[in-house]
XYZ file of C-alpha atoms in Angstrom:
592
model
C 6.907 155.666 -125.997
C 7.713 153.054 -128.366
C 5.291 150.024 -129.300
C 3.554 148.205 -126.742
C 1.340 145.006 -126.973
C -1.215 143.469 -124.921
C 0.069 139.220 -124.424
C -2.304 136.627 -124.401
C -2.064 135.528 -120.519
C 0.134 132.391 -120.456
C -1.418 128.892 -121.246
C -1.196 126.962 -117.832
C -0.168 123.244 -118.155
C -2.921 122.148 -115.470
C -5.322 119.743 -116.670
C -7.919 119.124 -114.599
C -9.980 117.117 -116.416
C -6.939 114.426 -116.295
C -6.668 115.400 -112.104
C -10.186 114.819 -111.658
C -10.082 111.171 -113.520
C -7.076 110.034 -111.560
C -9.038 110.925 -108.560
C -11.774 109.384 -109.521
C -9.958 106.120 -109.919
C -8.386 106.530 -106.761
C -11.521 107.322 -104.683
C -13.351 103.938 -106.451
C -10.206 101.928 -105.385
C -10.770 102.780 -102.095
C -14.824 102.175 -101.935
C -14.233 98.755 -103.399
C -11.528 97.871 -101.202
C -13.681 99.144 -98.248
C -16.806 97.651 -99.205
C -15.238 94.418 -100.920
C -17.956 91.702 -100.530
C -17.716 89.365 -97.974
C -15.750 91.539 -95.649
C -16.627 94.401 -92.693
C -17.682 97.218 -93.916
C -18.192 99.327 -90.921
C -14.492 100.741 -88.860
C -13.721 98.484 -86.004
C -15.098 100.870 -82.708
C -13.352 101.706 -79.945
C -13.513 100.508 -76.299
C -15.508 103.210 -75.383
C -18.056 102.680 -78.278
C -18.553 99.028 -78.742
C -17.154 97.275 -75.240
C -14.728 94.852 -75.186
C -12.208 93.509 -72.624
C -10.838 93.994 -69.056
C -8.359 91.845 -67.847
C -7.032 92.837 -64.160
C -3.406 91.475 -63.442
C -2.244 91.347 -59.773
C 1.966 91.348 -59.465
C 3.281 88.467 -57.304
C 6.653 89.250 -55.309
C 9.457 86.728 -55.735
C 11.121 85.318 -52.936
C 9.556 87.927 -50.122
C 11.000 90.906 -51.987
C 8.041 93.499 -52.326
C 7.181 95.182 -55.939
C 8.339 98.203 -56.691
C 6.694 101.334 -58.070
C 9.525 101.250 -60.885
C 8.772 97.486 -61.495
C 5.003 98.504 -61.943
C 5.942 101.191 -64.356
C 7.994 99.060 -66.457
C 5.493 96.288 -66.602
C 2.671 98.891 -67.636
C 5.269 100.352 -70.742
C 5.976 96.282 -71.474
C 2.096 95.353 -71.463
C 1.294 98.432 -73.446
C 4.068 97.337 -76.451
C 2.575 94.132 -76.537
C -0.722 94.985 -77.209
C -0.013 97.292 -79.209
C 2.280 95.042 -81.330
C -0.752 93.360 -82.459
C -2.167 95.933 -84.556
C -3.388 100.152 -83.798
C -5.458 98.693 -80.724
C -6.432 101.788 -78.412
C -5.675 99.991 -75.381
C -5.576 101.387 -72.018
C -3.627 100.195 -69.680
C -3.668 101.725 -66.040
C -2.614 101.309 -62.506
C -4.556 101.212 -58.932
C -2.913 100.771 -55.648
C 0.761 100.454 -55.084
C 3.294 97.496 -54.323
C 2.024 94.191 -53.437
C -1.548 95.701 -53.616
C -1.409 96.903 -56.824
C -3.430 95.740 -60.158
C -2.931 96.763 -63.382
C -6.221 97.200 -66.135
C -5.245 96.408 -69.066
C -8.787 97.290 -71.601
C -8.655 95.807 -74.825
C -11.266 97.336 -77.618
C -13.681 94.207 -79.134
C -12.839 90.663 -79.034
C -9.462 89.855 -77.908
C -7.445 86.421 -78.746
C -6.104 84.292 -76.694
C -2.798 85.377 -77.759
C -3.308 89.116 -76.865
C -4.561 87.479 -73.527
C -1.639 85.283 -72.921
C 1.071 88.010 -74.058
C 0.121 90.104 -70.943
C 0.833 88.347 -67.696
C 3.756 86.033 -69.674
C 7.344 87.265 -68.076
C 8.871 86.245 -71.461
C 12.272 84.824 -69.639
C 13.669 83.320 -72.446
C 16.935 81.075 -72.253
C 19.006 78.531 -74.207
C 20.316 75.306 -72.331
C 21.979 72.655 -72.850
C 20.242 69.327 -72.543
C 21.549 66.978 -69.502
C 18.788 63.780 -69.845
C 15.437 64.004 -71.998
C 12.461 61.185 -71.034
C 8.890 60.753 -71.957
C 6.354 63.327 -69.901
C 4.152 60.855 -68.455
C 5.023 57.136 -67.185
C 4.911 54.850 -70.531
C 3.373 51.357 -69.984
C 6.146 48.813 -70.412
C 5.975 47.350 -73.958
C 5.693 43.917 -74.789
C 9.617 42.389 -76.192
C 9.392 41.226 -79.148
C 12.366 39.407 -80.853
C 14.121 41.454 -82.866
C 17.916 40.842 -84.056
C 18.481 44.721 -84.340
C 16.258 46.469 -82.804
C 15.125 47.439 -78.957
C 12.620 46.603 -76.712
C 12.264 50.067 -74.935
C 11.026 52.807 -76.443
C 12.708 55.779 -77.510
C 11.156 59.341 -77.593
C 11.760 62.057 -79.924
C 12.636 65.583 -80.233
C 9.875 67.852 -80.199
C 8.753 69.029 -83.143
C 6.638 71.662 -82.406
C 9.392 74.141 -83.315
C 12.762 74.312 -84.128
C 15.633 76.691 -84.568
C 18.031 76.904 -87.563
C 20.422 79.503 -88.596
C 19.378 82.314 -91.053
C 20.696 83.158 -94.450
C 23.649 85.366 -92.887
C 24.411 83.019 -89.980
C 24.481 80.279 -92.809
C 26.926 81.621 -95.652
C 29.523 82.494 -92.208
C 29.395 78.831 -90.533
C 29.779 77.021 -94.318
C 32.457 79.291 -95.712
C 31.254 79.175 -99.210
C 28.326 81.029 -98.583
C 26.413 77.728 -98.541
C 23.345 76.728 -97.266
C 24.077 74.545 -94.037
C 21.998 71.384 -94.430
C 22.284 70.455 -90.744
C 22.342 73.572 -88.358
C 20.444 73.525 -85.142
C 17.695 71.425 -85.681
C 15.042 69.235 -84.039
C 15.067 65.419 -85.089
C 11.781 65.811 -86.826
C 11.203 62.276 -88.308
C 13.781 60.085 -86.987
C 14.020 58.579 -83.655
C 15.941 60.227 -80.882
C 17.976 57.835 -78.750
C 16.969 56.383 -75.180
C 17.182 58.821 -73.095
C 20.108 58.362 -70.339
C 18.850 56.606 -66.888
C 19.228 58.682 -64.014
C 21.701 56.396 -62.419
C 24.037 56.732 -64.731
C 24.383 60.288 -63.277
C 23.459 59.647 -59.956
C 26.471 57.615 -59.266
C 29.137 60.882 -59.591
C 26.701 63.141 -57.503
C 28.997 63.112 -53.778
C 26.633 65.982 -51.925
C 22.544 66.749 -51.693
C 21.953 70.292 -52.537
C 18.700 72.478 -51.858
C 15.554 71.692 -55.022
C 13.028 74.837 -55.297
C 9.791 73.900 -56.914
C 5.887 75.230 -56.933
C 4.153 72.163 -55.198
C 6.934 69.658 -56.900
C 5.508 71.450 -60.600
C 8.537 72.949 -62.800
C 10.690 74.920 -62.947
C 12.382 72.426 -60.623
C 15.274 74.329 -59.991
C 18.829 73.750 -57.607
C 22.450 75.231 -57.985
C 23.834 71.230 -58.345
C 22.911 68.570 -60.261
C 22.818 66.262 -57.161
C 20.609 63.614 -56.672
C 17.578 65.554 -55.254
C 17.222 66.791 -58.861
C 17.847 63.732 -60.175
C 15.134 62.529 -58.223
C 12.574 65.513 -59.343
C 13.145 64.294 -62.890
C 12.707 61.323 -62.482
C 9.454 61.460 -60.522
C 8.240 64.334 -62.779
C 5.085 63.818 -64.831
C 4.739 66.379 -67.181
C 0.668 65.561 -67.669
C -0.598 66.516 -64.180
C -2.432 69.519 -64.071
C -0.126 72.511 -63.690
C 2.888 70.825 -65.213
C 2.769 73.336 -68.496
C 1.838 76.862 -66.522
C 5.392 77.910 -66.309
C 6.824 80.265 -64.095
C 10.575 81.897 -63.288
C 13.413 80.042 -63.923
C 16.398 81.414 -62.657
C 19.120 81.401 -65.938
C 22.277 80.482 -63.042
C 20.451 76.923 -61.879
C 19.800 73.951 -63.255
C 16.649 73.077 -64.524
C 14.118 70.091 -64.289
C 10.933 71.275 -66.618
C 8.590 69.997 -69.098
C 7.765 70.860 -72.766
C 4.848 73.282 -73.536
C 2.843 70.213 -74.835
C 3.634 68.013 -71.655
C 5.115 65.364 -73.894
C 8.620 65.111 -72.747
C 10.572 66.709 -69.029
C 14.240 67.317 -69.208
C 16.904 67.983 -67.159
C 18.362 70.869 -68.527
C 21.794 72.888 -67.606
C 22.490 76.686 -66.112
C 21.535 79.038 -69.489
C 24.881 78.974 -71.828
C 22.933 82.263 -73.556
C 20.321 84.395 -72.092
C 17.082 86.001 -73.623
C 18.619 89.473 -72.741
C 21.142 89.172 -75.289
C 18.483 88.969 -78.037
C 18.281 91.909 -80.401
C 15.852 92.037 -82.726
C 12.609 89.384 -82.439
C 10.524 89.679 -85.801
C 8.074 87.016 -86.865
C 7.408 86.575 -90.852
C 6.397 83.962 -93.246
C 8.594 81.323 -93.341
C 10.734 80.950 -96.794
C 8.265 79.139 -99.358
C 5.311 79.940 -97.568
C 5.368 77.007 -95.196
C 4.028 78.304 -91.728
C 5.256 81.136 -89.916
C 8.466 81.810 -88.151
C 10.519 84.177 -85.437
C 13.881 85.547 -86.693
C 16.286 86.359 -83.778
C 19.570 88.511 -83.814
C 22.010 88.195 -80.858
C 23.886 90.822 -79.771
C 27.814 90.666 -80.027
C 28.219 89.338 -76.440
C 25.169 86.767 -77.461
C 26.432 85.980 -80.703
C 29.794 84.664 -79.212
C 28.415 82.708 -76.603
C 25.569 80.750 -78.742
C 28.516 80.012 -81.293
C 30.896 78.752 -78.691
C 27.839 76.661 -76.921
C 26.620 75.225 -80.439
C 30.375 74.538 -81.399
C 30.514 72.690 -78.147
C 26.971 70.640 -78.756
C 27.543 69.995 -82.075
C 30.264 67.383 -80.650
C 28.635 65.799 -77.938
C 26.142 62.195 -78.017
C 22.446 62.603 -77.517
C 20.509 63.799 -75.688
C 23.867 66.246 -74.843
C 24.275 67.242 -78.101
C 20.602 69.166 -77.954
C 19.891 72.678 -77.293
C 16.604 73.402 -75.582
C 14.720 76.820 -75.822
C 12.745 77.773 -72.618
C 10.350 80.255 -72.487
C 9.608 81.208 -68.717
C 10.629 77.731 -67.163
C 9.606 75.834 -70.141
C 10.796 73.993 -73.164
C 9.722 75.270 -76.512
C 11.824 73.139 -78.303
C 14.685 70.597 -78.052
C 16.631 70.649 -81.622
C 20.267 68.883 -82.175
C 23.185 70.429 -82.680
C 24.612 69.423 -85.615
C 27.165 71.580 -86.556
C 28.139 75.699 -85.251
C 25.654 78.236 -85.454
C 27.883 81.405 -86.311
C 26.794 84.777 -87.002
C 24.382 85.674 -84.707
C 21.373 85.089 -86.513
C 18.789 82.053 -86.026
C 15.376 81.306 -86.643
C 12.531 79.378 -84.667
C 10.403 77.788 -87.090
C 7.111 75.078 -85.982
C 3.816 75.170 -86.033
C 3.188 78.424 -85.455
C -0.257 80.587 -86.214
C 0.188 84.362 -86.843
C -0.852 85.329 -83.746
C 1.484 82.651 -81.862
C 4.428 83.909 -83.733
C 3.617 87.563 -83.270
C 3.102 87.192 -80.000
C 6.229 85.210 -79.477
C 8.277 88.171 -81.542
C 6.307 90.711 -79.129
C 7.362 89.413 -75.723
C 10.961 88.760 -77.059
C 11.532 91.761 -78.779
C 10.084 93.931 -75.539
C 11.691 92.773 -73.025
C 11.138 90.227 -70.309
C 8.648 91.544 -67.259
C 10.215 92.671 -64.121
C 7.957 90.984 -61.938
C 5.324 87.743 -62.368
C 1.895 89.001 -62.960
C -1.119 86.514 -62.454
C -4.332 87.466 -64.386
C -6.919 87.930 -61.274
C -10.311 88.729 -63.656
C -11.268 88.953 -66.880
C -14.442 90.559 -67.620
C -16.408 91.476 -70.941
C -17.467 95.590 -70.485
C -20.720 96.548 -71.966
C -21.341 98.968 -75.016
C -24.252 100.441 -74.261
C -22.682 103.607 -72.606
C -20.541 103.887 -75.995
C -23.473 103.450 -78.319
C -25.370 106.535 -76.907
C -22.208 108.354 -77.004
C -21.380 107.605 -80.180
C -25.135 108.484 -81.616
C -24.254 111.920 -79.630
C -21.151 112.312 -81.094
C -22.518 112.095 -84.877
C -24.864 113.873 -83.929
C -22.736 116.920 -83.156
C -20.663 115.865 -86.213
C -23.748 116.113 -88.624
C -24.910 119.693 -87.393
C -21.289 121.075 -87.344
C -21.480 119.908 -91.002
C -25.021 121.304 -91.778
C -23.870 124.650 -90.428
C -20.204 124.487 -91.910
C -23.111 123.919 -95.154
C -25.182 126.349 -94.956
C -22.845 129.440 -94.450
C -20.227 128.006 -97.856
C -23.967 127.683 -99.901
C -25.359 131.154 -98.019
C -21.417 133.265 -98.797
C -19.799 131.169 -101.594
C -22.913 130.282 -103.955
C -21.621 128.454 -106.932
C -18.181 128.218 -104.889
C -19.807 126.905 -101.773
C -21.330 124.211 -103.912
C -17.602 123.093 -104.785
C -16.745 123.373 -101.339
C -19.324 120.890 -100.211
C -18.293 118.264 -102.987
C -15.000 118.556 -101.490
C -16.580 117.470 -98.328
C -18.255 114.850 -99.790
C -15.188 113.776 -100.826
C -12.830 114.231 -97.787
C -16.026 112.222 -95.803
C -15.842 109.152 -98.324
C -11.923 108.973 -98.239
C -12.356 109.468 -94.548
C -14.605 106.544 -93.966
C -12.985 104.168 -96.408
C -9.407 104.782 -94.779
C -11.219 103.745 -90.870
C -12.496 100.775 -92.652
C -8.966 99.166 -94.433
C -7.325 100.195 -91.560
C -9.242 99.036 -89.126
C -9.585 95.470 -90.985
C -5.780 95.528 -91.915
C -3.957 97.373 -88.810
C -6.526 96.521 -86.319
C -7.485 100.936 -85.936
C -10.002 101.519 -83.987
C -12.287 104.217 -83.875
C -13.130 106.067 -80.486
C -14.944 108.438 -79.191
C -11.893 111.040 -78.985
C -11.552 109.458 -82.651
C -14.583 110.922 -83.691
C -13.979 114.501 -82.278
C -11.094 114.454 -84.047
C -12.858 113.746 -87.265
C -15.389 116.628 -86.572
C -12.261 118.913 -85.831
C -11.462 118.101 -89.468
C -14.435 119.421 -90.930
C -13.430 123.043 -89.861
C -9.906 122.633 -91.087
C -11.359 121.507 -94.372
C -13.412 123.859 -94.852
C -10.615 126.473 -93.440
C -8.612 125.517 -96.848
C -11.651 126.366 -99.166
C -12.506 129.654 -97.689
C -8.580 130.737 -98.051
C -8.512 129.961 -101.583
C -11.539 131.626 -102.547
C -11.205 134.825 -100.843
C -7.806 134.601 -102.421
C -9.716 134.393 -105.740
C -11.671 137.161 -105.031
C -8.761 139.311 -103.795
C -6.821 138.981 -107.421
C -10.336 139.900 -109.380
C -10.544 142.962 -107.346
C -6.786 143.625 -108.081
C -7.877 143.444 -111.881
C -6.902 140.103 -113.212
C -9.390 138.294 -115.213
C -11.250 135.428 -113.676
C -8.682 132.631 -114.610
C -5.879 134.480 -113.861
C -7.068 135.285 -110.680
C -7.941 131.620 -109.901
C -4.343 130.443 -111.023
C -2.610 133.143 -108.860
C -5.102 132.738 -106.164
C -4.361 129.247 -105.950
C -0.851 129.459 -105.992
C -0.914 132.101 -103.146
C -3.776 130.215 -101.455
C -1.724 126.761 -101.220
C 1.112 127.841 -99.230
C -1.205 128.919 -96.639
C -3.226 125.662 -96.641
C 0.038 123.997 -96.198
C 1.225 125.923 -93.557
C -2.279 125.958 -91.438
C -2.400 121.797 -92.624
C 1.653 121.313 -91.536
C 0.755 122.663 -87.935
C -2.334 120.775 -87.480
C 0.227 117.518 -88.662
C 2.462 118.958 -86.339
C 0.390 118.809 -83.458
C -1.056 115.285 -84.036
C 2.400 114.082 -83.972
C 3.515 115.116 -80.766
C -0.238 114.355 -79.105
C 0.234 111.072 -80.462
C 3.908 109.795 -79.696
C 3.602 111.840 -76.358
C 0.350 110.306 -74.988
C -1.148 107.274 -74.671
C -4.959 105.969 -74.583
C -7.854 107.679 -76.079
C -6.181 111.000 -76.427
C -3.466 108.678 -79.332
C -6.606 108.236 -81.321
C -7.695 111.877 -81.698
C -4.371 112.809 -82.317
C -4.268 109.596 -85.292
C -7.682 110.700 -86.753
C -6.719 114.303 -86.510
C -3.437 113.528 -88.675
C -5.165 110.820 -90.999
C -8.008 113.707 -92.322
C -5.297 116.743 -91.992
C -3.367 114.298 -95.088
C -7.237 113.899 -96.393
C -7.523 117.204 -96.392
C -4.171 118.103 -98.789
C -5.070 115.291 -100.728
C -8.578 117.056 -101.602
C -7.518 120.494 -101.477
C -5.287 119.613 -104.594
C -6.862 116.886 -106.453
C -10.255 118.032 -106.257
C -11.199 121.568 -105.093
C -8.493 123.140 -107.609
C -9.418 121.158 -110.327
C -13.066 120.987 -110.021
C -12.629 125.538 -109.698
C -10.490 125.860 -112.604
C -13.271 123.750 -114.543
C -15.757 126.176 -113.805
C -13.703 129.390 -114.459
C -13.611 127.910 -117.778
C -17.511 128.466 -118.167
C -19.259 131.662 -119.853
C -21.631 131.006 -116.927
C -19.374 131.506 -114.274
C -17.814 134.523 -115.449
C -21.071 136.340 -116.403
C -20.603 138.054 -112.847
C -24.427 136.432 -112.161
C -25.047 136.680 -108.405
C -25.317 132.781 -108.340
C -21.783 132.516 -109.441
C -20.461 134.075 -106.400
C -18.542 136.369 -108.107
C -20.724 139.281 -108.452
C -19.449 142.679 -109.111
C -21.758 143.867 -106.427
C -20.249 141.164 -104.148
C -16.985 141.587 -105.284
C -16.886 145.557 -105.407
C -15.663 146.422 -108.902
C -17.255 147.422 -112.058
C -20.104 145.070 -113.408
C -18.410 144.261 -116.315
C -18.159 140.856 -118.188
C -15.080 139.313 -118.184
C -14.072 137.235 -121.157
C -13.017 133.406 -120.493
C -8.902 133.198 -120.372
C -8.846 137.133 -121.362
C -7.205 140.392 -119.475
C -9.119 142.240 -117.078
C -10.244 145.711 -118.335
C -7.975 147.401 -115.882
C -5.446 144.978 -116.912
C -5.519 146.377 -120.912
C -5.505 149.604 -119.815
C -2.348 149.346 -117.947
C -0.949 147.713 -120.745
C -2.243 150.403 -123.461
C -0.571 152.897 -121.473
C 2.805 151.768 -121.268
């Protein structure tokens, strides 16, 4: 009934050739990047493969009160940020005991900085006071007079200039008006000379009562609720370069404050905290503008952002030293900067001589939260690798048979197509291995043991996604669709399946990963890294590389080799023309 034609099957717009290149070019990015001369070209290893640290931290109680399980926990979830903070470090950190006899292990993969180690026991109190008197650290030797019809005999000190803090590029445009840079702000005197500081007598002489001083063995934080002259005293007979002077401690925010700077240069008498380091935000360190050093960017919250502009409104109009704000960091000054004008909008910045790690770690313990209770490092001990070495030959081991065997049955089943399905292996293994390495150098990943079974877990789910797609192939020829139609309609079938199987593998690693913590965080990482991997070659390689071949009068001569045998398959040994109907196909046609 009526006229009926036989269509030339549809020309796809795949180009594989093209797919394959851009692959290519991907895939020698990577290897170069990986194996870029001069730098590591082996993935950083895990704790449990290569050794590394153990640092055991015992929690001191403050003031008789005992430590509480809840304290403990929060320190542990505080500790773990940190070091974390620094990079994907598969740190474990871990509990023993309870209360005062408690210790918590914190193991740190490889070679860890000084920073990591001083970010773990530091209680991060951080406060900003208003500067009473300011005087050298250590005794000075009385200097020679020598006439002068301006100047003076005494010496004066000056501001630290180890760091400062100035407003950012939001808090600036609000205090000017105009949207203005502010060319004073809140700023050390870096380069000129800060004034004598004020004599304790001067002082002294309004102080009526004697009130209680608290100190560690006369070491700050000197701390008392009045500025009477016991504390007057402290400062005065403070010096800043014994041994112990810089350690640190608690400071309570509600007392006033005798202390020294971090670098023992200056001591200060400092007042009660005008703005607390719980009303901080947001603590991010970055490159300073114009590449000049490092620096931490703070944001207040509302309550904070109104109480350090009504405290710098306040300096800005006092005579030094009053008219300085210093920034303590667990009892001691980090910095003493003027006030020169309001600091308004609740942004600021503390720029100095920082190193990456020194800011990072200074934007990890802000930006986490203070430590409930004071933690003093008891031991730190190096943990040997030879355990993880013989481990880790075991483990690739296993991984190398799993992937002879995954071999053999693709090359024994598959033939031609099993020869694809190992390239695509080869493929997903160099991807693999050049992804641990730039991460590992550029995130700090590390690869453990639990790392490495996940990795073997991806061969099978890499090899899953080849053996759906071909045995969709096969299902379309035996449906009587010629070979290339049956690999386009196989594929297209075949992906949403590899997606689906691929999307709850990702699943899985997602909630493993943000719902545990240690070892079992890297299997779940590794396990989502090579699920992606194995998308990325499912589609850019294995489909490509197929419709290549099913291009070839080789491949669909129905040879056994080819995989695609009629004896194999279970139809008709017939020759199917490249890009042509099936048989069975032109029949149906013909008789319509």
């Amino acid at each position: 009934p009526g006229d009926c034609t036989v269509a030339a099957p549809t020309k796809t717009a795949t180009k594989p050739g093209r797919t394959l290149t851009i692959l290519g070019l991907i895939l020698a990015s990577l290897l170069a990047w990986a194996f870029w001369p001069g730098l590591s070209h082996t993935p950083r290893l895990g704790l449990d493969l290569r050794g590394g640290t153990q640092v055991i931290l015992s929690p001191v109680s403050t003031n008789g009160v005992p430590v509480t399980d809840d304290q403990l926990k929060q320190s542990v979830e505080i500790i773990r940020q940190r070091v974390d903070g620094f990079g994907v470090a598969e740190s474990e950190v871990t509990t023993q005991g309870s209360g005062d006899n408690a210790t918590i292990i914190v193991s740190i993969p490889g070679t860890t900085n000084k920073a990591i180690l001083d970010s773990l026991s530091t209680t991060a109190k951080l406060d900003f006071r208003p500067v009473l008197l300011e005087d050298f650290g250590s005794p000075q030797p009385t200097p020679t007079p020598t006439p002068s019809p301006t100047g003076s005999a005494s010496p004066a000190p000056t501001a630290s200039a180890s760091a400062s803090i100035v407003p950012s590029a939001t808090a600036s445009a609000s205090a000017s008006g105009n949207g203005a840079a502010v060319t004073g702000g809140l700023r050390p005197a870096a380069g000129s000379a800060s004034p004598t500081p004020t004599p304790s007598a001067s002082v002294t002489s309004t102080v009526a009562t004697v009130g209680a001083v608290s100190s560690n063995n006369g070491l700050p934080p000197i701390q008392s609720a009045k500025n009477d002259a016991a504390l007057q005293l402290a400062f005065k007979t403070l010096d800043c370069s014994k041994t112990g002077a810089t350690k640190g401690g608690a400071a309570d925010p509600l007392k006033y404050l005798v202390t020294c700077s971090t670098d023992g240069q200056y001591k200060y008498l400092l007042e009660p905290a005008s703005v607390q380091g719980t009303e901080i935000a947001n603590a991010q360190a970055g490159i300073a503008q114009g590449g000049a050093g490092w620096e931490v960017n703070l944001t207040f919250t509302s309550t904070g952002s109104q109480q350090f502009a009504e405290s710098t409104t306040k300096l800005s109009k006092q005579q030094p030293p009053q008219n300085q704000f210093a920034i303590t960091l667990d009892g001691l000054v980090q910095s003493a900067p003027r006030v020169n004008e309001p600091i308004l909008g609740g942004n600021a910045v503390i720029t100095g001589n920082f190193s990456p790690d020194q800011a990072k770690a200074l934007a990890n313990v802000l930006k986490y939260g203070s430590l409930p209770v004071t933690l003093v490092p008891s031991s730190v001990e190096q943990i040997s690798p030879t355990l993880g070495q013989d481990q880790l030959s075991a483990g690739i081991m296993a991984g190398l048979l799993g992937l002879l065997l995954v071999v053999v049955y693709l090359l024994v089943y598959y033939r031609a197509l099993g020869l694809v399905a190992v390239a695509s292996l080869l493929v997903a293994a160099a991807i693999t291995y050049a992804l641990f390495v730039i991460l590992g150098r550029q995130l700090g990943f590390t690869l453990s043991l639990a790392g490495v079974a996940g990795a073997i877990v991806a061969i099978g789910i890499t090899a899953d996604s080849f053996i759906v797609y071909f045995e969709r192939i096969r299902d379309e020829i035996r449906e009587g669709r010629s070979l290339r139609a049956a690999g386009d309609a196989g594929w297209i079938r075949a992906r949403k399946t590899i997606l689906a199987a691929d999307f709850v593998s990702l699943l899985a690693a997602v909630v493993l990963y943000f719902m545990s913590v240690g070892s079992v965080r890297g299997f779940a990482f590794t396990l989502g890294l090579t699920t992606f991997v194995d998308i990325f070659v499912a589609f850019l390689f294995t489909r490509p590389l197929v419709s290549l071949l099913m291009r070839t009068q080789w491949f669909t001569s129905g040879k056994p080799w080819t995989g695609l045998s009629p004896d194999r398959l279970g139809v008709k040994p017939e020759v199917i023309p490249v890009g042509r109907p099936s048989v069975a196909a032109a029949s149906a046609a013909k008789e319509s």
